[in-house]
Amino acid sequence: MKCVGCGRELREEDEGITWRRCSICKNPVCFDCIRYIGTWVRGLYKNFINVIPVCPNCLPKSMLKRLAEKKLKEE
């Protein structure tokens, strides 16, 4: 198994120690390449921020760029 960002070899038994899975696409990402997105969550008494791990490909800016390029190719 390889990291989506850098291509480093990852071992299955090291999940959570040296790598995690992206919350959006579920691909393995090493801790050097992992990024985090903060999302607002409405609680019963107050709002708070929940932070989720994502790969470099699933960052909002990257996703919008890929979507725009896809639309331009269709035209």
PDB file of N, CA and C in Angstrom, residues 2-73:
ATOM      1  N   LYS A   2       0.509   2.259  -0.749  1.00  0.00           N
ATOM      2  CA  LYS A   2       1.321   3.468  -0.884  1.00  0.00           C
ATOM      3  C   LYS A   2       0.529   4.710  -0.476  1.00  0.00           C
ATOM      4  N   CYS A   3       1.258   5.715  -0.014  1.00  0.00           N
ATOM      5  CA  CYS A   3       0.663   7.008   0.336  1.00  0.00           C
ATOM      6  C   CYS A   3       0.187   7.699  -0.944  1.00  0.00           C
ATOM      7  N   VAL A   4      -0.977   8.319  -0.882  1.00  0.00           N
ATOM      8  CA  VAL A   4      -1.540   9.018  -2.030  1.00  0.00           C
ATOM      9  C   VAL A   4      -0.731  10.265  -2.369  1.00  0.00           C
ATOM     10  N   GLY A   5      -0.191  10.925  -1.378  1.00  0.00           N
ATOM     11  CA  GLY A   5       0.536  12.169  -1.598  1.00  0.00           C
ATOM     12  C   GLY A   5       1.943  11.977  -2.119  1.00  0.00           C
ATOM     13  N   CYS A   6       2.762  11.170  -1.429  1.00  0.00           N
ATOM     14  CA  CYS A   6       4.182  11.052  -1.787  1.00  0.00           C
ATOM     15  C   CYS A   6       4.570   9.700  -2.364  1.00  0.00           C
ATOM     16  N   GLY A   7       3.719   8.699  -2.240  1.00  0.00           N
ATOM     17  CA  GLY A   7       4.018   7.383  -2.787  1.00  0.00           C
ATOM     18  C   GLY A   7       4.862   6.502  -1.883  1.00  0.00           C
ATOM     19  N   ARG A   8       5.050   6.889  -0.631  1.00  0.00           N
ATOM     20  CA  ARG A   8       5.842   6.096   0.304  1.00  0.00           C
ATOM     21  C   ARG A   8       5.120   4.792   0.627  1.00  0.00           C
ATOM     22  N   GLU A   9       5.877   3.707   0.795  1.00  0.00           N
ATOM     23  CA  GLU A   9       5.309   2.414   1.157  1.00  0.00           C
ATOM     24  C   GLU A   9       4.784   2.474   2.593  1.00  0.00           C
ATOM     25  N   LEU A  10       3.574   1.958   2.814  1.00  0.00           N
ATOM     26  CA  LEU A  10       2.953   1.943   4.135  1.00  0.00           C
ATOM     27  C   LEU A  10       2.596   0.511   4.504  1.00  0.00           C
ATOM     28  N   ARG A  11       2.769   0.187   5.768  1.00  0.00           N
ATOM     29  CA  ARG A  11       2.422  -1.154   6.238  1.00  0.00           C
ATOM     30  C   ARG A  11       1.037  -1.122   6.873  1.00  0.00           C
ATOM     31  N   GLU A  12       0.279  -2.189   6.660  1.00  0.00           N
ATOM     32  CA  GLU A  12      -1.095  -2.287   7.161  1.00  0.00           C
ATOM     33  C   GLU A  12      -1.153  -2.194   8.687  1.00  0.00           C
ATOM     34  N   GLU A  13      -0.192  -2.814   9.362  1.00  0.00           N
ATOM     35  CA  GLU A  13      -0.218  -2.844  10.834  1.00  0.00           C
ATOM     36  C   GLU A  13       0.161  -1.500  11.463  1.00  0.00           C
ATOM     37  N   ASP A  14       0.679  -0.552  10.685  1.00  0.00           N
ATOM     38  CA  ASP A  14       1.058   0.764  11.208  1.00  0.00           C
ATOM     39  C   ASP A  14      -0.036   1.816  11.067  1.00  0.00           C
ATOM     40  N   GLU A  15      -1.260   1.417  10.733  1.00  0.00           N
ATOM     41  CA  GLU A  15      -2.352   2.388  10.602  1.00  0.00           C
ATOM     42  C   GLU A  15      -2.603   3.061  11.944  1.00  0.00           C
ATOM     43  N   GLY A  16      -2.648   4.376  11.932  1.00  0.00           N
ATOM     44  CA  GLY A  16      -2.817   5.150  13.155  1.00  0.00           C
ATOM     45  C   GLY A  16      -1.504   5.511  13.825  1.00  0.00           C
ATOM     46  N   ILE A  17      -0.410   4.838  13.445  1.00  0.00           N
ATOM     47  CA  ILE A  17       0.903   5.121  14.028  1.00  0.00           C
ATOM     48  C   ILE A  17       1.715   5.993  13.074  1.00  0.00           C
ATOM     49  N   THR A  18       1.795   5.593  11.802  1.00  0.00           N
ATOM     50  CA  THR A  18       2.553   6.367  10.815  1.00  0.00           C
ATOM     51  C   THR A  18       1.683   6.869   9.674  1.00  0.00           C
ATOM     52  N   TRP A  19       0.435   6.420   9.588  1.00  0.00           N
ATOM     53  CA  TRP A  19      -0.459   6.872   8.521  1.00  0.00           C
ATOM     54  C   TRP A  19      -1.917   6.733   8.947  1.00  0.00           C
ATOM     55  N   ARG A  20      -2.791   7.449   8.229  1.00  0.00           N
ATOM     56  CA  ARG A  20      -4.245   7.396   8.446  1.00  0.00           C
ATOM     57  C   ARG A  20      -4.933   7.330   7.098  1.00  0.00           C
ATOM     58  N   ARG A  21      -6.237   7.131   7.120  1.00  0.00           N
ATOM     59  CA  ARG A  21      -7.036   7.144   5.902  1.00  0.00           C
ATOM     60  C   ARG A  21      -7.720   8.504   5.774  1.00  0.00           C
ATOM     61  N   CYS A  22      -7.835   8.980   4.546  1.00  0.00           N
ATOM     62  CA  CYS A  22      -8.529  10.237   4.264  1.00  0.00           C
ATOM     63  C   CYS A  22     -10.003  10.051   4.610  1.00  0.00           C
ATOM     64  N   SER A  23     -10.601  11.037   5.249  1.00  0.00           N
ATOM     65  CA  SER A  23     -12.012  10.939   5.642  1.00  0.00           C
ATOM     66  C   SER A  23     -12.966  11.018   4.457  1.00  0.00           C
ATOM     67  N   ILE A  24     -12.509  11.570   3.340  1.00  0.00           N
ATOM     68  CA  ILE A  24     -13.386  11.747   2.182  1.00  0.00           C
ATOM     69  C   ILE A  24     -13.252  10.584   1.201  1.00  0.00           C
ATOM     70  N   CYS A  25     -12.029  10.299   0.743  1.00  0.00           N
ATOM     71  CA  CYS A  25     -11.841   9.266  -0.288  1.00  0.00           C
ATOM     72  C   CYS A  25     -11.377   7.927   0.280  1.00  0.00           C
ATOM     73  N   LYS A  26     -11.036   7.866   1.551  1.00  0.00           N
ATOM     74  CA  LYS A  26     -10.598   6.656   2.253  1.00  0.00           C
ATOM     75  C   LYS A  26      -9.278   6.083   1.759  1.00  0.00           C
ATOM     76  N   ASN A  27      -8.450   6.873   1.067  1.00  0.00           N
ATOM     77  CA  ASN A  27      -7.129   6.439   0.625  1.00  0.00           C
ATOM     78  C   ASN A  27      -6.126   6.615   1.757  1.00  0.00           C
ATOM     79  N   PRO A  28      -5.067   5.778   1.810  1.00  0.00           N
ATOM     80  CA  PRO A  28      -4.049   5.923   2.857  1.00  0.00           C
ATOM     81  C   PRO A  28      -3.164   7.151   2.620  1.00  0.00           C
ATOM     82  N   VAL A  29      -2.866   7.875   3.709  1.00  0.00           N
ATOM     83  CA  VAL A  29      -2.035   9.076   3.642  1.00  0.00           C
ATOM     84  C   VAL A  29      -1.074   9.052   4.825  1.00  0.00           C
ATOM     85  N   CYS A  30       0.231   9.255   4.554  1.00  0.00           N
ATOM     86  CA  CYS A  30       1.207   9.288   5.642  1.00  0.00           C
ATOM     87  C   CYS A  30       1.049  10.601   6.423  1.00  0.00           C
ATOM     88  N   PHE A  31       1.611  10.630   7.622  1.00  0.00           N
ATOM     89  CA  PHE A  31       1.475  11.817   8.469  1.00  0.00           C
ATOM     90  C   PHE A  31       2.206  13.025   7.903  1.00  0.00           C
ATOM     91  N   ASP A  32       3.187  12.828   7.013  1.00  0.00           N
ATOM     92  CA  ASP A  32       3.883  13.957   6.400  1.00  0.00           C
ATOM     93  C   ASP A  32       2.997  14.658   5.369  1.00  0.00           C
ATOM     94  N   CYS A  33       2.113  13.921   4.709  1.00  0.00           N
ATOM     95  CA  CYS A  33       1.272  14.478   3.637  1.00  0.00           C
ATOM     96  C   CYS A  33      -0.141  14.835   4.097  1.00  0.00           C
ATOM     97  N   ILE A  34      -0.547  14.391   5.264  1.00  0.00           N
ATOM     98  CA  ILE A  34      -1.935  14.573   5.701  1.00  0.00           C
ATOM     99  C   ILE A  34      -2.223  16.038   6.019  1.00  0.00           C
ATOM    100  N   ARG A  35      -3.398  16.477   5.693  1.00  0.00           N
ATOM    101  CA  ARG A  35      -3.873  17.829   5.994  1.00  0.00           C
ATOM    102  C   ARG A  35      -5.187  17.697   6.759  1.00  0.00           C
ATOM    103  N   TYR A  36      -5.649  18.773   7.360  1.00  0.00           N
ATOM    104  CA  TYR A  36      -6.874  18.733   8.156  1.00  0.00           C
ATOM    105  C   TYR A  36      -7.823  19.838   7.727  1.00  0.00           C
ATOM    106  N   ILE A  37      -9.113  19.539   7.767  1.00  0.00           N
ATOM    107  CA  ILE A  37     -10.156  20.508   7.462  1.00  0.00           C
ATOM    108  C   ILE A  37     -11.018  20.647   8.714  1.00  0.00           C
ATOM    109  N   GLY A  38     -11.290  21.875   9.108  1.00  0.00           N
ATOM    110  CA  GLY A  38     -12.178  22.124  10.233  1.00  0.00           C
ATOM    111  C   GLY A  38     -13.603  22.291   9.736  1.00  0.00           C
ATOM    112  N   THR A  39     -14.534  21.585  10.348  1.00  0.00           N
ATOM    113  CA  THR A  39     -15.944  21.683   9.976  1.00  0.00           C
ATOM    114  C   THR A  39     -16.743  22.102  11.203  1.00  0.00           C
ATOM    115  N   TRP A  40     -17.709  22.987  10.993  1.00  0.00           N
ATOM    116  CA  TRP A  40     -18.559  23.433  12.091  1.00  0.00           C
ATOM    117  C   TRP A  40     -19.598  22.359  12.399  1.00  0.00           C
ATOM    118  N   VAL A  41     -19.757  22.058  13.675  1.00  0.00           N
ATOM    119  CA  VAL A  41     -20.755  21.086  14.128  1.00  0.00           C
ATOM    120  C   VAL A  41     -21.647  21.786  15.136  1.00  0.00           C
ATOM    121  N   ARG A  42     -22.940  21.685  14.939  1.00  0.00           N
ATOM    122  CA  ARG A  42     -23.888  22.300  15.868  1.00  0.00           C
ATOM    123  C   ARG A  42     -24.221  21.294  16.968  1.00  0.00           C
ATOM    124  N   GLY A  43     -23.845  21.641  18.182  1.00  0.00           N
ATOM    125  CA  GLY A  43     -24.136  20.797  19.331  1.00  0.00           C
ATOM    126  C   GLY A  43     -25.442  21.209  19.987  1.00  0.00           C
ATOM    127  N   LEU A  44     -25.805  20.536  21.034  1.00  0.00           N
ATOM    128  CA  LEU A  44     -27.046  20.842  21.739  1.00  0.00           C
ATOM    129  C   LEU A  44     -26.991  22.218  22.409  1.00  0.00           C
ATOM    130  N   TYR A  45     -25.850  22.550  23.007  1.00  0.00           N
ATOM    131  CA  TYR A  45     -25.730  23.809  23.737  1.00  0.00           C
ATOM    132  C   TYR A  45     -24.824  24.839  23.077  1.00  0.00           C
ATOM    133  N   LYS A  46     -23.885  24.387  22.240  1.00  0.00           N
ATOM    134  CA  LYS A  46     -23.001  25.338  21.567  1.00  0.00           C
ATOM    135  C   LYS A  46     -22.460  24.708  20.284  1.00  0.00           C
ATOM    136  N   ASN A  47     -21.904  25.541  19.426  1.00  0.00           N
ATOM    137  CA  ASN A  47     -21.275  25.077  18.188  1.00  0.00           C
ATOM    138  C   ASN A  47     -19.786  24.869  18.438  1.00  0.00           C
ATOM    139  N   PHE A  48     -19.210  23.898  17.755  1.00  0.00           N
ATOM    140  CA  PHE A  48     -17.787  23.666  17.890  1.00  0.00           C
ATOM    141  C   PHE A  48     -17.221  23.214  16.545  1.00  0.00           C
ATOM    142  N   ILE A  49     -15.910  23.163  16.459  1.00  0.00           N
ATOM    143  CA  ILE A  49     -15.230  22.771  15.218  1.00  0.00           C
ATOM    144  C   ILE A  49     -14.733  21.341  15.354  1.00  0.00           C
ATOM    145  N   ASN A  50     -15.088  20.511  14.381  1.00  0.00           N
ATOM    146  CA  ASN A  50     -14.604  19.143  14.300  1.00  0.00           C
ATOM    147  C   ASN A  50     -13.545  19.107  13.198  1.00  0.00           C
ATOM    148  N   VAL A  51     -12.372  18.572  13.493  1.00  0.00           N
ATOM    149  CA  VAL A  51     -11.274  18.545  12.535  1.00  0.00           C
ATOM    150  C   VAL A  51     -11.162  17.135  11.961  1.00  0.00           C
ATOM    151  N   ILE A  52     -11.167  17.038  10.604  1.00  0.00           N
ATOM    152  CA  ILE A  52     -11.088  15.737   9.954  1.00  0.00           C
ATOM    153  C   ILE A  52      -9.826  15.662   9.089  1.00  0.00           C
ATOM    154  N   PRO A  53      -9.170  14.479   9.049  1.00  0.00           N
ATOM    155  CA  PRO A  53      -7.971  14.327   8.218  1.00  0.00           C
ATOM    156  C   PRO A  53      -8.337  14.096   6.754  1.00  0.00           C
ATOM    157  N   VAL A  54      -7.613  14.753   5.848  1.00  0.00           N
ATOM    158  CA  VAL A  54      -7.837  14.580   4.410  1.00  0.00           C
ATOM    159  C   VAL A  54      -6.502  14.492   3.687  1.00  0.00           C
ATOM    160  N   CYS A  55      -6.522  13.902   2.490  1.00  0.00           N
ATOM    161  CA  CYS A  55      -5.323  13.838   1.660  1.00  0.00           C
ATOM    162  C   CYS A  55      -5.201  15.146   0.870  1.00  0.00           C
ATOM    163  N   PRO A  56      -4.036  15.420   0.277  1.00  0.00           N
ATOM    164  CA  PRO A  56      -3.869  16.664  -0.490  1.00  0.00           C
ATOM    165  C   PRO A  56      -4.841  16.782  -1.665  1.00  0.00           C
ATOM    166  N   ASN A  57      -5.308  15.666  -2.209  1.00  0.00           N
ATOM    167  CA  ASN A  57      -6.239  15.691  -3.336  1.00  0.00           C
ATOM    168  C   ASN A  57      -7.655  16.086  -2.924  1.00  0.00           C
ATOM    169  N   CYS A  58      -8.004  15.911  -1.662  1.00  0.00           N
ATOM    170  CA  CYS A  58      -9.371  16.187  -1.201  1.00  0.00           C
ATOM    171  C   CYS A  58      -9.514  17.528  -0.494  1.00  0.00           C
ATOM    172  N   LEU A  59      -8.472  18.344  -0.495  1.00  0.00           N
ATOM    173  CA  LEU A  59      -8.606  19.691   0.053  1.00  0.00           C
ATOM    174  C   LEU A  59      -9.599  20.475  -0.799  1.00  0.00           C
ATOM    175  N   PRO A  60     -10.390  21.366  -0.226  1.00  0.00           N
ATOM    176  CA  PRO A  60     -11.404  22.093  -1.003  1.00  0.00           C
ATOM    177  C   PRO A  60     -10.844  22.819  -2.216  1.00  0.00           C
ATOM    178  N   LYS A  61      -9.684  23.445  -2.087  1.00  0.00           N
ATOM    179  CA  LYS A  61      -9.094  24.173  -3.205  1.00  0.00           C
ATOM    180  C   LYS A  61      -8.725  23.207  -4.339  1.00  0.00           C
ATOM    181  N   SER A  62      -8.169  22.055  -4.006  1.00  0.00           N
ATOM    182  CA  SER A  62      -7.801  21.055  -5.009  1.00  0.00           C
ATOM    183  C   SER A  62      -9.027  20.480  -5.695  1.00  0.00           C
ATOM    184  N   MET A  63     -10.073  20.230  -4.907  1.00  0.00           N
ATOM    185  CA  MET A  63     -11.294  19.652  -5.473  1.00  0.00           C
ATOM    186  C   MET A  63     -11.962  20.633  -6.431  1.00  0.00           C
ATOM    187  N   LEU A  64     -12.008  21.916  -6.075  1.00  0.00           N
ATOM    188  CA  LEU A  64     -12.600  22.925  -6.949  1.00  0.00           C
ATOM    189  C   LEU A  64     -11.787  23.099  -8.228  1.00  0.00           C
ATOM    190  N   LYS A  65     -10.471  23.028  -8.115  1.00  0.00           N
ATOM    191  CA  LYS A  65      -9.609  23.153  -9.287  1.00  0.00           C
ATOM    192  C   LYS A  65      -9.857  21.994 -10.259  1.00  0.00           C
ATOM    193  N   ARG A  66      -9.939  20.763  -9.740  1.00  0.00           N
ATOM    194  CA  ARG A  66     -10.216  19.605 -10.598  1.00  0.00           C
ATOM    195  C   ARG A  66     -11.581  19.707 -11.253  1.00  0.00           C
ATOM    196  N   LEU A  67     -12.584  20.181 -10.518  1.00  0.00           N
ATOM    197  CA  LEU A  67     -13.930  20.344 -11.061  1.00  0.00           C
ATOM    198  C   LEU A  67     -13.946  21.381 -12.174  1.00  0.00           C
ATOM    199  N   ALA A  68     -13.230  22.505 -11.974  1.00  0.00           N
ATOM    200  CA  ALA A  68     -13.167  23.550 -12.998  1.00  0.00           C
ATOM    201  C   ALA A  68     -12.455  23.045 -14.253  1.00  0.00           C
ATOM    202  N   GLU A  69     -11.362  22.299 -14.082  1.00  0.00           N
ATOM    203  CA  GLU A  69     -10.653  21.752 -15.238  1.00  0.00           C
ATOM    204  C   GLU A  69     -11.519  20.770 -15.995  1.00  0.00           C
ATOM    205  N   LYS A  70     -12.293  19.974 -15.274  1.00  0.00           N
ATOM    206  CA  LYS A  70     -13.201  19.016 -15.927  1.00  0.00           C
ATOM    207  C   LYS A  70     -14.269  19.729 -16.740  1.00  0.00           C
ATOM    208  N   LYS A  71     -14.818  20.803 -16.192  1.00  0.00           N
ATOM    209  CA  LYS A  71     -15.840  21.577 -16.905  1.00  0.00           C
ATOM    210  C   LYS A  71     -15.271  22.225 -18.170  1.00  0.00           C
ATOM    211  N   LEU A  72     -14.030  22.739 -18.079  1.00  0.00           N
ATOM    212  CA  LEU A  72     -13.395  23.363 -19.244  1.00  0.00           C
ATOM    213  C   LEU A  72     -13.124  22.346 -20.343  1.00  0.00           C
ATOM    214  N   LYS A  73     -12.771  21.123 -19.994  1.00  0.00           N
ATOM    215  CA  LYS A  73     -12.532  20.090 -20.986  1.00  0.00           C
ATOM    216  C   LYS A  73     -13.809  19.661 -21.686  1.00  0.00           C
TER     217      LYS A  73
END
